[in-house]
CSV table of C-alpha atoms and ligand atoms in Angstrom, one decimal:
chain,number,residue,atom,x,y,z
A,1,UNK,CA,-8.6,-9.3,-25.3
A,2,UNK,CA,-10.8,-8.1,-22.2
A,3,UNK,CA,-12.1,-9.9,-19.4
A,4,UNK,CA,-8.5,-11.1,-17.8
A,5,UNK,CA,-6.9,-9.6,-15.0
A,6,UNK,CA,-3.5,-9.9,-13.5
A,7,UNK,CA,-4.3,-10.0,-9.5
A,8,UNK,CA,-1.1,-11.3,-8.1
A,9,UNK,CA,2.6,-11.4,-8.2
A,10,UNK,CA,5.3,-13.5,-6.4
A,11,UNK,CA,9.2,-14.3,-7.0
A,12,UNK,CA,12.2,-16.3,-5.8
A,13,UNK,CA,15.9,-15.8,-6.5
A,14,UNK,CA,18.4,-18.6,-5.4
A,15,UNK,CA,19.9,-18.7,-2.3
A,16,UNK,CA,23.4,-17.7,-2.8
A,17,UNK,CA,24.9,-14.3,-4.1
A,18,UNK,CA,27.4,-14.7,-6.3
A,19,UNK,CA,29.3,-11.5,-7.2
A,20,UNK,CA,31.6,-10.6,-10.3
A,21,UNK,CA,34.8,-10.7,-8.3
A,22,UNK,CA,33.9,-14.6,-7.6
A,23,UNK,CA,34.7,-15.2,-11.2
A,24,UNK,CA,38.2,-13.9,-11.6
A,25,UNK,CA,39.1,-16.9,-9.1
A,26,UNK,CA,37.8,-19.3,-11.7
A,27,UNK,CA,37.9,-17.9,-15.3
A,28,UNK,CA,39.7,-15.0,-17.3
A,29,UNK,CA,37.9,-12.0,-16.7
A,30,UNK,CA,37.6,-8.8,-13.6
A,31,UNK,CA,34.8,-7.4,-12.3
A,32,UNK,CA,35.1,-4.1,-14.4
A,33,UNK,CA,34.4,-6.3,-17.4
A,34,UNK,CA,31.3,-8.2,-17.1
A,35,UNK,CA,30.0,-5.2,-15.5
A,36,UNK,CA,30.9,-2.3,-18.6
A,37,UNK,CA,29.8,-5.6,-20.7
A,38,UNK,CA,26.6,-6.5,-19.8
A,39,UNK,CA,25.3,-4.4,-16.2
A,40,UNK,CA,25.6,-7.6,-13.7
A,41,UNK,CA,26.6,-7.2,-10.5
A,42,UNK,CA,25.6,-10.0,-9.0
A,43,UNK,CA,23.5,-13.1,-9.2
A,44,UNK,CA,21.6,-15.7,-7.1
A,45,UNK,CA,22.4,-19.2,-7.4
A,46,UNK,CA,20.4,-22.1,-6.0
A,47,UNK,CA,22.4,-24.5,-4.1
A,48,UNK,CA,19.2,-26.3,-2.0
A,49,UNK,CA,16.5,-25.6,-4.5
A,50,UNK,CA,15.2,-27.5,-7.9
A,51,UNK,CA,13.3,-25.9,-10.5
A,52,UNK,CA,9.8,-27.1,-9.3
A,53,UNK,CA,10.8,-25.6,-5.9
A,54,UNK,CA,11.6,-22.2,-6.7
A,55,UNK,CA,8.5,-22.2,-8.5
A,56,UNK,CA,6.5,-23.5,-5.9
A,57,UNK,CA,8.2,-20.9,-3.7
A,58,UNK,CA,7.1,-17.9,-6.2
A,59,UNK,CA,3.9,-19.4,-6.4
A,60,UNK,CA,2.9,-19.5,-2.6
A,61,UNK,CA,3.8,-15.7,-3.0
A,62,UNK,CA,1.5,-14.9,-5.6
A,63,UNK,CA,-1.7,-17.1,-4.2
A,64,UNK,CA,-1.2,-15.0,-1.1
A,65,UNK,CA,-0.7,-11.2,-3.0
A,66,UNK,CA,-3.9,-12.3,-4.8
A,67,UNK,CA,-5.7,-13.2,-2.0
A,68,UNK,CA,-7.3,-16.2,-3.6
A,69,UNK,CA,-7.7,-19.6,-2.0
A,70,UNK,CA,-5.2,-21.6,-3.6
A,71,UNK,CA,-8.3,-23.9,-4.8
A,72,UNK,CA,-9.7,-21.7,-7.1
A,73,UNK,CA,-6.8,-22.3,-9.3
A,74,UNK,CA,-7.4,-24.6,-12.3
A,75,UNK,CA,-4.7,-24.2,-14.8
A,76,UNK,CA,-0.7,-24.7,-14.3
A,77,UNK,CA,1.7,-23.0,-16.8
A,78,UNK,CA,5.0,-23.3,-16.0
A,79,UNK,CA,8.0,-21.9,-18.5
A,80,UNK,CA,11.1,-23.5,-17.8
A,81,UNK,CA,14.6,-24.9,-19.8
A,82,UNK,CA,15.8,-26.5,-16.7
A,83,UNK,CA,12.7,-28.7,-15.1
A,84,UNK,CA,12.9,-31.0,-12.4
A,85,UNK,CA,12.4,-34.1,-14.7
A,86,UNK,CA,11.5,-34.4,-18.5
A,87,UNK,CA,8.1,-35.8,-16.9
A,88,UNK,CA,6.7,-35.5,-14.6
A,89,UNK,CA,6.8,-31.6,-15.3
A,90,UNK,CA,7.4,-29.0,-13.4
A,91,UNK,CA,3.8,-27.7,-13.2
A,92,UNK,CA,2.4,-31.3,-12.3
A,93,UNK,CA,5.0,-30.9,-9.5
A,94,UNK,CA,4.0,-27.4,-8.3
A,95,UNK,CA,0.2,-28.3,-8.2
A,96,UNK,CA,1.7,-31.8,-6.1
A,97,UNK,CA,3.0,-28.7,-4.1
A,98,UNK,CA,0.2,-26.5,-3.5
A,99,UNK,CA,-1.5,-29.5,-2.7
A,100,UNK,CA,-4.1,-29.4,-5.4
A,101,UNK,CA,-3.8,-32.6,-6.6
A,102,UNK,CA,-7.6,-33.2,-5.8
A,103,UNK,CA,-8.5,-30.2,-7.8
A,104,UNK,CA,-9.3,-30.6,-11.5
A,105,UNK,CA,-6.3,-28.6,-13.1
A,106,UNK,CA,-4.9,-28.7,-16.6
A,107,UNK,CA,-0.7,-28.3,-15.6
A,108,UNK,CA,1.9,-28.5,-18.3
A,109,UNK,CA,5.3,-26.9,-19.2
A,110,UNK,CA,6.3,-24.3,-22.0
A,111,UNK,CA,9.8,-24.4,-23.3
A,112,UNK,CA,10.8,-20.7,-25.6
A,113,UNK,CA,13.8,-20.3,-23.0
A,114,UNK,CA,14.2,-17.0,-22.0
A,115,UNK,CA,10.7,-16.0,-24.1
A,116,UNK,CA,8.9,-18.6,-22.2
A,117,UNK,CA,6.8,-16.5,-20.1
A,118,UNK,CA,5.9,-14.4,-21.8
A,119,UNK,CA,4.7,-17.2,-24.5
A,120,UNK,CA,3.4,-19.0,-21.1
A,121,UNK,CA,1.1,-15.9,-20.1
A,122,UNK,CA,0.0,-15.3,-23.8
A,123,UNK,CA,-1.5,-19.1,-23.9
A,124,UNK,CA,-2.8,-18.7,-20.4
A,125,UNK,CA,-4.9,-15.8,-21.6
A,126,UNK,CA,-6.1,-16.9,-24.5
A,127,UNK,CA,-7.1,-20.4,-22.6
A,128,UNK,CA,-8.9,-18.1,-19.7
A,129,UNK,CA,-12.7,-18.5,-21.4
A,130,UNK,CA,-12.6,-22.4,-20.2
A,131,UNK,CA,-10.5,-21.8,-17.5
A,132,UNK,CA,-11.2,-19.5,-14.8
A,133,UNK,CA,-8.0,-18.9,-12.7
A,134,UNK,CA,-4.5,-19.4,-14.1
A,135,UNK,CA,-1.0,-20.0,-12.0
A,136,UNK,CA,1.6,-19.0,-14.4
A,137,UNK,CA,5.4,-19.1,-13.6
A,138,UNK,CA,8.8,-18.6,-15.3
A,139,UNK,CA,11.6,-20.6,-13.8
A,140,UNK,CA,14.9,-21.6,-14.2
A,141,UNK,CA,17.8,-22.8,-12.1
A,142,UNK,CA,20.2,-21.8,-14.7
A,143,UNK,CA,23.1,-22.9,-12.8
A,144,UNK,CA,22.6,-27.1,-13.7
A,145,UNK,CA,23.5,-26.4,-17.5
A,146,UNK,CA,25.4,-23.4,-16.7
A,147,UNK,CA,29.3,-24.6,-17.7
A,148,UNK,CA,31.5,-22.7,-15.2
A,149,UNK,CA,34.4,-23.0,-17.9
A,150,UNK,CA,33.2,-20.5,-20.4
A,151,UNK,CA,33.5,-16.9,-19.2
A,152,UNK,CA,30.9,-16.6,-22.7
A,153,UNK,CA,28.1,-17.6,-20.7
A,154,UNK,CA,28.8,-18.1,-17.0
A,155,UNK,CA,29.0,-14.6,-16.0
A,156,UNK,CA,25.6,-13.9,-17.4
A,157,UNK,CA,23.2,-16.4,-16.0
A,158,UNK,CA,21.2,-16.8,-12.1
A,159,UNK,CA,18.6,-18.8,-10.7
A,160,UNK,CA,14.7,-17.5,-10.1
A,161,UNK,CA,11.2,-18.1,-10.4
A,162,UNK,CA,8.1,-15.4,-11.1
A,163,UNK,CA,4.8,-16.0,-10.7
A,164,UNK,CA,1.3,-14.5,-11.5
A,165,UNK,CA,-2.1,-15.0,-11.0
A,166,UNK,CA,-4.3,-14.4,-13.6
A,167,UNK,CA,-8.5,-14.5,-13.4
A,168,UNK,CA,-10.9,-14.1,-15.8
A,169,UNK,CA,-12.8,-10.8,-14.6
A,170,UNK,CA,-15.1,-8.8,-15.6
A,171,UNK,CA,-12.9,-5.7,-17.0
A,172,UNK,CA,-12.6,-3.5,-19.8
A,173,UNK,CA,-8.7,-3.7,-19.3
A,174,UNK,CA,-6.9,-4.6,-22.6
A,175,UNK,CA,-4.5,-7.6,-22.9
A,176,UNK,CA,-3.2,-7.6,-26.2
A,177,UNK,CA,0.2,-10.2,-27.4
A,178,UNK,CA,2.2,-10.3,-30.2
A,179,UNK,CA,4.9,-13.2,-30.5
A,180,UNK,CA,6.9,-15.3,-33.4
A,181,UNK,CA,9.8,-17.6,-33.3
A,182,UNK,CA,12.5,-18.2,-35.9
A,183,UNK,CA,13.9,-22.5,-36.2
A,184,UNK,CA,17.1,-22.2,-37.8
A,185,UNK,CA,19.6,-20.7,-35.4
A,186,UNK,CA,20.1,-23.6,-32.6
A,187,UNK,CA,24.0,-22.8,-33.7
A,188,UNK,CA,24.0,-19.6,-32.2
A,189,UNK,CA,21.8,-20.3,-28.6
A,190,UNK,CA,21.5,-23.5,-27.8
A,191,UNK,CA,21.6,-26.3,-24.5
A,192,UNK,CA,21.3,-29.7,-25.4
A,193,UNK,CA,19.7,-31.2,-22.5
A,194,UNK,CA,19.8,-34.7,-22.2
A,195,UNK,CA,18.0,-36.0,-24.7
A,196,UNK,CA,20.7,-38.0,-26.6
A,197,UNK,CA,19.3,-40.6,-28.7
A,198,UNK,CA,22.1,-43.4,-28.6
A,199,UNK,CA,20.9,-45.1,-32.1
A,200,UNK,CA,21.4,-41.9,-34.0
A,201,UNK,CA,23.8,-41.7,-36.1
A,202,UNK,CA,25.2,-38.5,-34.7
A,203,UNK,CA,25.1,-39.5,-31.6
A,204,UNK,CA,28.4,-37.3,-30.0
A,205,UNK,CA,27.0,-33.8,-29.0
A,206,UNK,CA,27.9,-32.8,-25.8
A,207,UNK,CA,25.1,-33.0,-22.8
A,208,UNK,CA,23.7,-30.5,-21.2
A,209,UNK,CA,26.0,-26.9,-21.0
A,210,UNK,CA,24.3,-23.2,-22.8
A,211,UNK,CA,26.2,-22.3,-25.9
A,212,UNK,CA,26.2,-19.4,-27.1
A,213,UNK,CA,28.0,-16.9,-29.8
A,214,UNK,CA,27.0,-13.7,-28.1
A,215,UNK,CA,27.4,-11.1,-30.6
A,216,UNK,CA,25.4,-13.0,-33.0
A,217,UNK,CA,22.4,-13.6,-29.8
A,218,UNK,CA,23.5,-9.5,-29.2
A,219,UNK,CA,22.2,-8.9,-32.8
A,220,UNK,CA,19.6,-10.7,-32.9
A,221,UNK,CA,17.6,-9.4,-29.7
A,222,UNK,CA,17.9,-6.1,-30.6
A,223,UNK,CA,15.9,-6.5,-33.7
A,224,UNK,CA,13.5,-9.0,-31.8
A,225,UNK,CA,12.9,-6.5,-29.1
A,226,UNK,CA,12.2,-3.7,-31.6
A,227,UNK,CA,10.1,-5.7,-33.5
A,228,UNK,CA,8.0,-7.2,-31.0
A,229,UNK,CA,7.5,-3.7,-29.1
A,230,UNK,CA,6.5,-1.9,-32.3
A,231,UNK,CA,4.0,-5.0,-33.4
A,232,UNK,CA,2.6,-4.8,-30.4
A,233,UNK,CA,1.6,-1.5,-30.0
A,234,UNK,CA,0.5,-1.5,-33.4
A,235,UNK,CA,-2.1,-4.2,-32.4
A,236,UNK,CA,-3.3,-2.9,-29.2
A,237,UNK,CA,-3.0,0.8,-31.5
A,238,UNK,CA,-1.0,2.4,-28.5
A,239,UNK,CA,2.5,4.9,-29.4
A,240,UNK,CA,5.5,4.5,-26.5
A,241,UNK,CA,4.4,7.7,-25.1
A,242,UNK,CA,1.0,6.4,-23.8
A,243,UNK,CA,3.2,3.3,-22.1
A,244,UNK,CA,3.9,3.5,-18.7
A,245,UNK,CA,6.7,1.2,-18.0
A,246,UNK,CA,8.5,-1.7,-20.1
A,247,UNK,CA,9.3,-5.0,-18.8
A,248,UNK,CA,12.5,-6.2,-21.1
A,249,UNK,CA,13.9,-9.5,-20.8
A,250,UNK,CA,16.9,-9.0,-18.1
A,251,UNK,CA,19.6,-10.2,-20.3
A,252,UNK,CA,22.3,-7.5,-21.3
A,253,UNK,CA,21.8,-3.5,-20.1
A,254,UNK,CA,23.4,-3.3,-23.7
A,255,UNK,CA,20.9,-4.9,-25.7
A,256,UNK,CA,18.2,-3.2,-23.8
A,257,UNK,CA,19.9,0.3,-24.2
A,258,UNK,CA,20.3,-0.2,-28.0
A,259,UNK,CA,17.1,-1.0,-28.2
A,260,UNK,CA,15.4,2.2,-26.1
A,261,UNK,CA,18.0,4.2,-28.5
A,262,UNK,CA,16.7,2.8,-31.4
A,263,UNK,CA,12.6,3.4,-30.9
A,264,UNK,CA,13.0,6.5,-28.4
A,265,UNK,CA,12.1,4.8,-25.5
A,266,UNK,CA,13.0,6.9,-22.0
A,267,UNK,CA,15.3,4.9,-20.1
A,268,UNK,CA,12.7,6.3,-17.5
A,269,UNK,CA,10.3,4.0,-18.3
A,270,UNK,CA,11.8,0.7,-18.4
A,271,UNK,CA,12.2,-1.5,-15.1
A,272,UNK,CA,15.5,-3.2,-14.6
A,273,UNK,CA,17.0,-5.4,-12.2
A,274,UNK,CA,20.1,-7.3,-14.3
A,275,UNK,CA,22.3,-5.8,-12.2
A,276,UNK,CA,21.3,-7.9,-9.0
A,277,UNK,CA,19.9,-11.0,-10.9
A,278,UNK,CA,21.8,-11.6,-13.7
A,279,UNK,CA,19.6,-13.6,-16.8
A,280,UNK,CA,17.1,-16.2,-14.9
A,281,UNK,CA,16.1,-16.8,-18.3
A,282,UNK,CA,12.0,-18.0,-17.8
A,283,UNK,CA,12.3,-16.4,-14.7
A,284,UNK,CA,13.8,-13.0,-15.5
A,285,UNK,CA,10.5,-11.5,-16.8
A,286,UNK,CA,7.8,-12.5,-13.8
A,287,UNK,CA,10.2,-11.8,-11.2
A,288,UNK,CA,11.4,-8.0,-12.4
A,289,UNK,CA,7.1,-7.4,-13.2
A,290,UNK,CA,6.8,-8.9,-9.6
A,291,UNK,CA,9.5,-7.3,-8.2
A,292,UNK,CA,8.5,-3.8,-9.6
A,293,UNK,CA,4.5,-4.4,-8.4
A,294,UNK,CA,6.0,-5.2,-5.1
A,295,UNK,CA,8.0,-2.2,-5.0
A,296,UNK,CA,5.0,-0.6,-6.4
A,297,UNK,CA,6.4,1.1,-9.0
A,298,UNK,CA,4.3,-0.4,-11.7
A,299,UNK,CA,0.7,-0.2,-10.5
A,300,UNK,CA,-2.7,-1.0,-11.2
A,301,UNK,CA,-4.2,1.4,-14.1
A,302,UNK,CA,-0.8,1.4,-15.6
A,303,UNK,CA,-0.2,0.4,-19.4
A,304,UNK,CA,2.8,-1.7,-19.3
A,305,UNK,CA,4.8,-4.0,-22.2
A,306,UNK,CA,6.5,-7.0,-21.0
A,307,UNK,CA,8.8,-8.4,-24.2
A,308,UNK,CA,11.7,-11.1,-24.2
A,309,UNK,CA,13.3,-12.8,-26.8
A,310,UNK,CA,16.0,-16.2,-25.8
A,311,UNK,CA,16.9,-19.6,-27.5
A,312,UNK,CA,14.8,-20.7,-30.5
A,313,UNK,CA,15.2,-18.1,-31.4
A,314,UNK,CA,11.4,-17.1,-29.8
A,315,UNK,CA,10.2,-13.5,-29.0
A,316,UNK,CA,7.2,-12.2,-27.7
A,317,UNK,CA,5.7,-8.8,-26.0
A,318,UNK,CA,2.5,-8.2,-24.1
A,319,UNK,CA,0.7,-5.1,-23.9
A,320,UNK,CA,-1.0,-5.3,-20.6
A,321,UNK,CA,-3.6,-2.7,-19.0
A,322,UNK,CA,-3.2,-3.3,-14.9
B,401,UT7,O1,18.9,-14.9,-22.9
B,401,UT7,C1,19.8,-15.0,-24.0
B,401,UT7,C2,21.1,-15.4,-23.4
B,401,UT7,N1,22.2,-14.8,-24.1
B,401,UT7,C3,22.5,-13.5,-24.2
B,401,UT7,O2,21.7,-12.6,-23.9
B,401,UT7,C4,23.8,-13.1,-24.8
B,401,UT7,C5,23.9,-11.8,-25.5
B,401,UT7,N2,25.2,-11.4,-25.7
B,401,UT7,C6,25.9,-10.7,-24.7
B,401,UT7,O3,25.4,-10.5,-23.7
B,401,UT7,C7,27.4,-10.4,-25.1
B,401,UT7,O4,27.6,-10.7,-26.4
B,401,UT7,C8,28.4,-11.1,-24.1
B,401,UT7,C9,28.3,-10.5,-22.7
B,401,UT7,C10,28.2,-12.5,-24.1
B,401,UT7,C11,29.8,-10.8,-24.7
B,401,UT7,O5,30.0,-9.4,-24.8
B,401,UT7,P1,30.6,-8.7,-26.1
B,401,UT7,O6,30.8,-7.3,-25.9
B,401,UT7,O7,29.6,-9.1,-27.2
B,401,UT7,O8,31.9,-9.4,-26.3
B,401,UT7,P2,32.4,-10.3,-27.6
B,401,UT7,O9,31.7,-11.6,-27.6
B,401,UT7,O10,32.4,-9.5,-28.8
B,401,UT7,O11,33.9,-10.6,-27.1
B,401,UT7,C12,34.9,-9.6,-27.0
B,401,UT7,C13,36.0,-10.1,-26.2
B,401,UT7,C14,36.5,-11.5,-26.7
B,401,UT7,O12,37.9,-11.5,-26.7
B,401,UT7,P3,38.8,-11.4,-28.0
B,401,UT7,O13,38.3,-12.5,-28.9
B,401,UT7,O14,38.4,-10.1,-28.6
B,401,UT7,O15,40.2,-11.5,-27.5
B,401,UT7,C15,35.9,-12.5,-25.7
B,401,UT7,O16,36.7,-13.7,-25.6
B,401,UT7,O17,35.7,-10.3,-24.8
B,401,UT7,C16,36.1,-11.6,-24.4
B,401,UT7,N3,35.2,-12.1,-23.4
B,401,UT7,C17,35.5,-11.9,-22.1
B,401,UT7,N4,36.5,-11.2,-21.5
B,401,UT7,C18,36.5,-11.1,-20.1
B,401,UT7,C19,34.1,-12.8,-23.4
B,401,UT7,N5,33.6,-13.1,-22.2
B,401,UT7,C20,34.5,-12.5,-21.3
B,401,UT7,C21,34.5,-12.4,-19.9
B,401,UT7,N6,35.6,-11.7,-19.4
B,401,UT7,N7,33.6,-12.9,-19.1
């Protein structure tokens, strides 16, 4: 798919640092272990921010890296497990932000968890013939359904938004996307929100808290990964070697080492930034591409892959040409 462009990029982490030595004061476990077990260091936790905000904050970033007016924009995808509200959503928020609510804008919310947006920027470019100009963010402020109880989950998870600008333009770059999703494992990944429907029958399940059997979620993104990777490329008909840098979902170094073992993919070429982050789920991909544009180590004329998999299960890569 041609005639799309990626002009601008913008993040937000949470306010507060929380490092691995914070959690031996509340839960079994040391530094030395979540660190060997999964390459965090440290994560950012919002204590004065919603969802809608962080996203806001990511977006301001990316209007201004794009050097757009902020009016040109006409269509609000936001990726997000943990929004403000069930409605309004987040997006309707975020335009209410930007103060576009006198613009005419399609805004709505994606929910594939930690794949979300990657499946947000796949439906943003396929909707870019109608639409001209496209805000699309990954957020989450994990911490709200994070349960501070279970050294399972706690340890892994931080708060952040990304966001990107995308216009149609008229470029012979290729933007080529490759996702699926598979129904039957909520018993493995899984946050129950709070929709609890009172008259069911099985009305009991606990609200809100991420559950997770982490081996079982460790399995299963290293096929999704390797799968969604090698689809990809076969579609846009690219090898690894022509690849300039690839964009995993920040969840575990592990999964993402296994994964670079198991298609020969240089550790040189992927960008990674779980150690200071931790898993921001929607947020995790836009804010290590914007990160790494910022940084400008991934640049424009590069061929890059952004890929996530999370709760869904859902999985997704893009093959992107800068
Ligand atoms: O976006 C998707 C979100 N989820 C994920 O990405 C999760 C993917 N999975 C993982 O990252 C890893 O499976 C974990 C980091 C969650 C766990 O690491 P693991 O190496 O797979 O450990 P394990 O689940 O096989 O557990 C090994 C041991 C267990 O103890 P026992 O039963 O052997 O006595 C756990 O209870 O490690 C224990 N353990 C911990 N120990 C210290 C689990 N969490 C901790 C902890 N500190 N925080």
């Amino acid at each position: 798919m041609k005639n799309r462009k990626i002009i601008g990029v913008g993040y937000q982490v949470g306010n507060k640092c929380v490092k691995n030595k914070e959690f031996e004061k509340i839960i079994d476990t040391t530094d030395e272990w979540i660190l060997s077990r999964t390459g965090i260091k440290t994560r950012y936790v919002s204590t004065n921010k919603n969802t809608s905000e962080l996203g806001f904050l990511a977006a301001k970033k990316a209007i201004l890296n794009a050097n757009i007016s902020k009016e040109e924009i006409d269509l609000i995808i936001v990726a997000t497990i943990t929004p403000d509200n069930t409605t309004p959503s987040c997006s309707c928020l975020i335009q209410d932000k930007l103060g576009l609510n006198k613009k005419k804008i399609m805004a709505f919310d994606i929910n594939a968890a930690c794949t979300g947006f990657v499946y947000a920027l796949q439906v943003a470019s396929y909707m870019l013939s109608d639409y001209k100009c496209a805000l699309v963010i990954g957020v989450d402020v994990n911490s709200k359904i994070v349960d501070y109880t279970d050294r399972n989950t706690c340890i892994l998870f931080g708060d952040g938004a990304g966001a990107i600008i995308m216009k149609q333009e008229d470029t012979n770059n290729e933007m080529i996307h490759y996702a699926n999703s598979i129904g039957d494992h909520e018993g493995f990944l899984s946050a129950s929100g709070l929709v609890i429907h009172e008259k069911l029958e099985n009305a009991s399940r606990e609200i809100g808290f991420i559950k997770q059997n982490g081996s079982e979620v460790f399995r299963f993104a290293v096929g999704a990964l390797e799968e969604a990777i090698s689809e990809v490329l076969k579609k846009a008909n690219k090898t690894l070697d022509e690849i300039d840098y690839v964009i995993p979902h920040q969840a575990n170094i592990r999964i993402i080492d296994n994964v670079a073992k198991k298609i020969n993919l240089n550790k040189n070429k992927l960008y990674i930034n779980l150690d200071k982050y931790g898993n921001t789920t929607a947020g995790s991909i836009p804010i290590a591409l914007s990160e790494a544009i910022t940084k400008d180590i991934v640049k424009e004329g590069m061929k890059i892959i952004l890929v996530g998999f999370g709760g869904g299960f859902t999985y997704a890569a893009s093959y992107i040409e800068l």
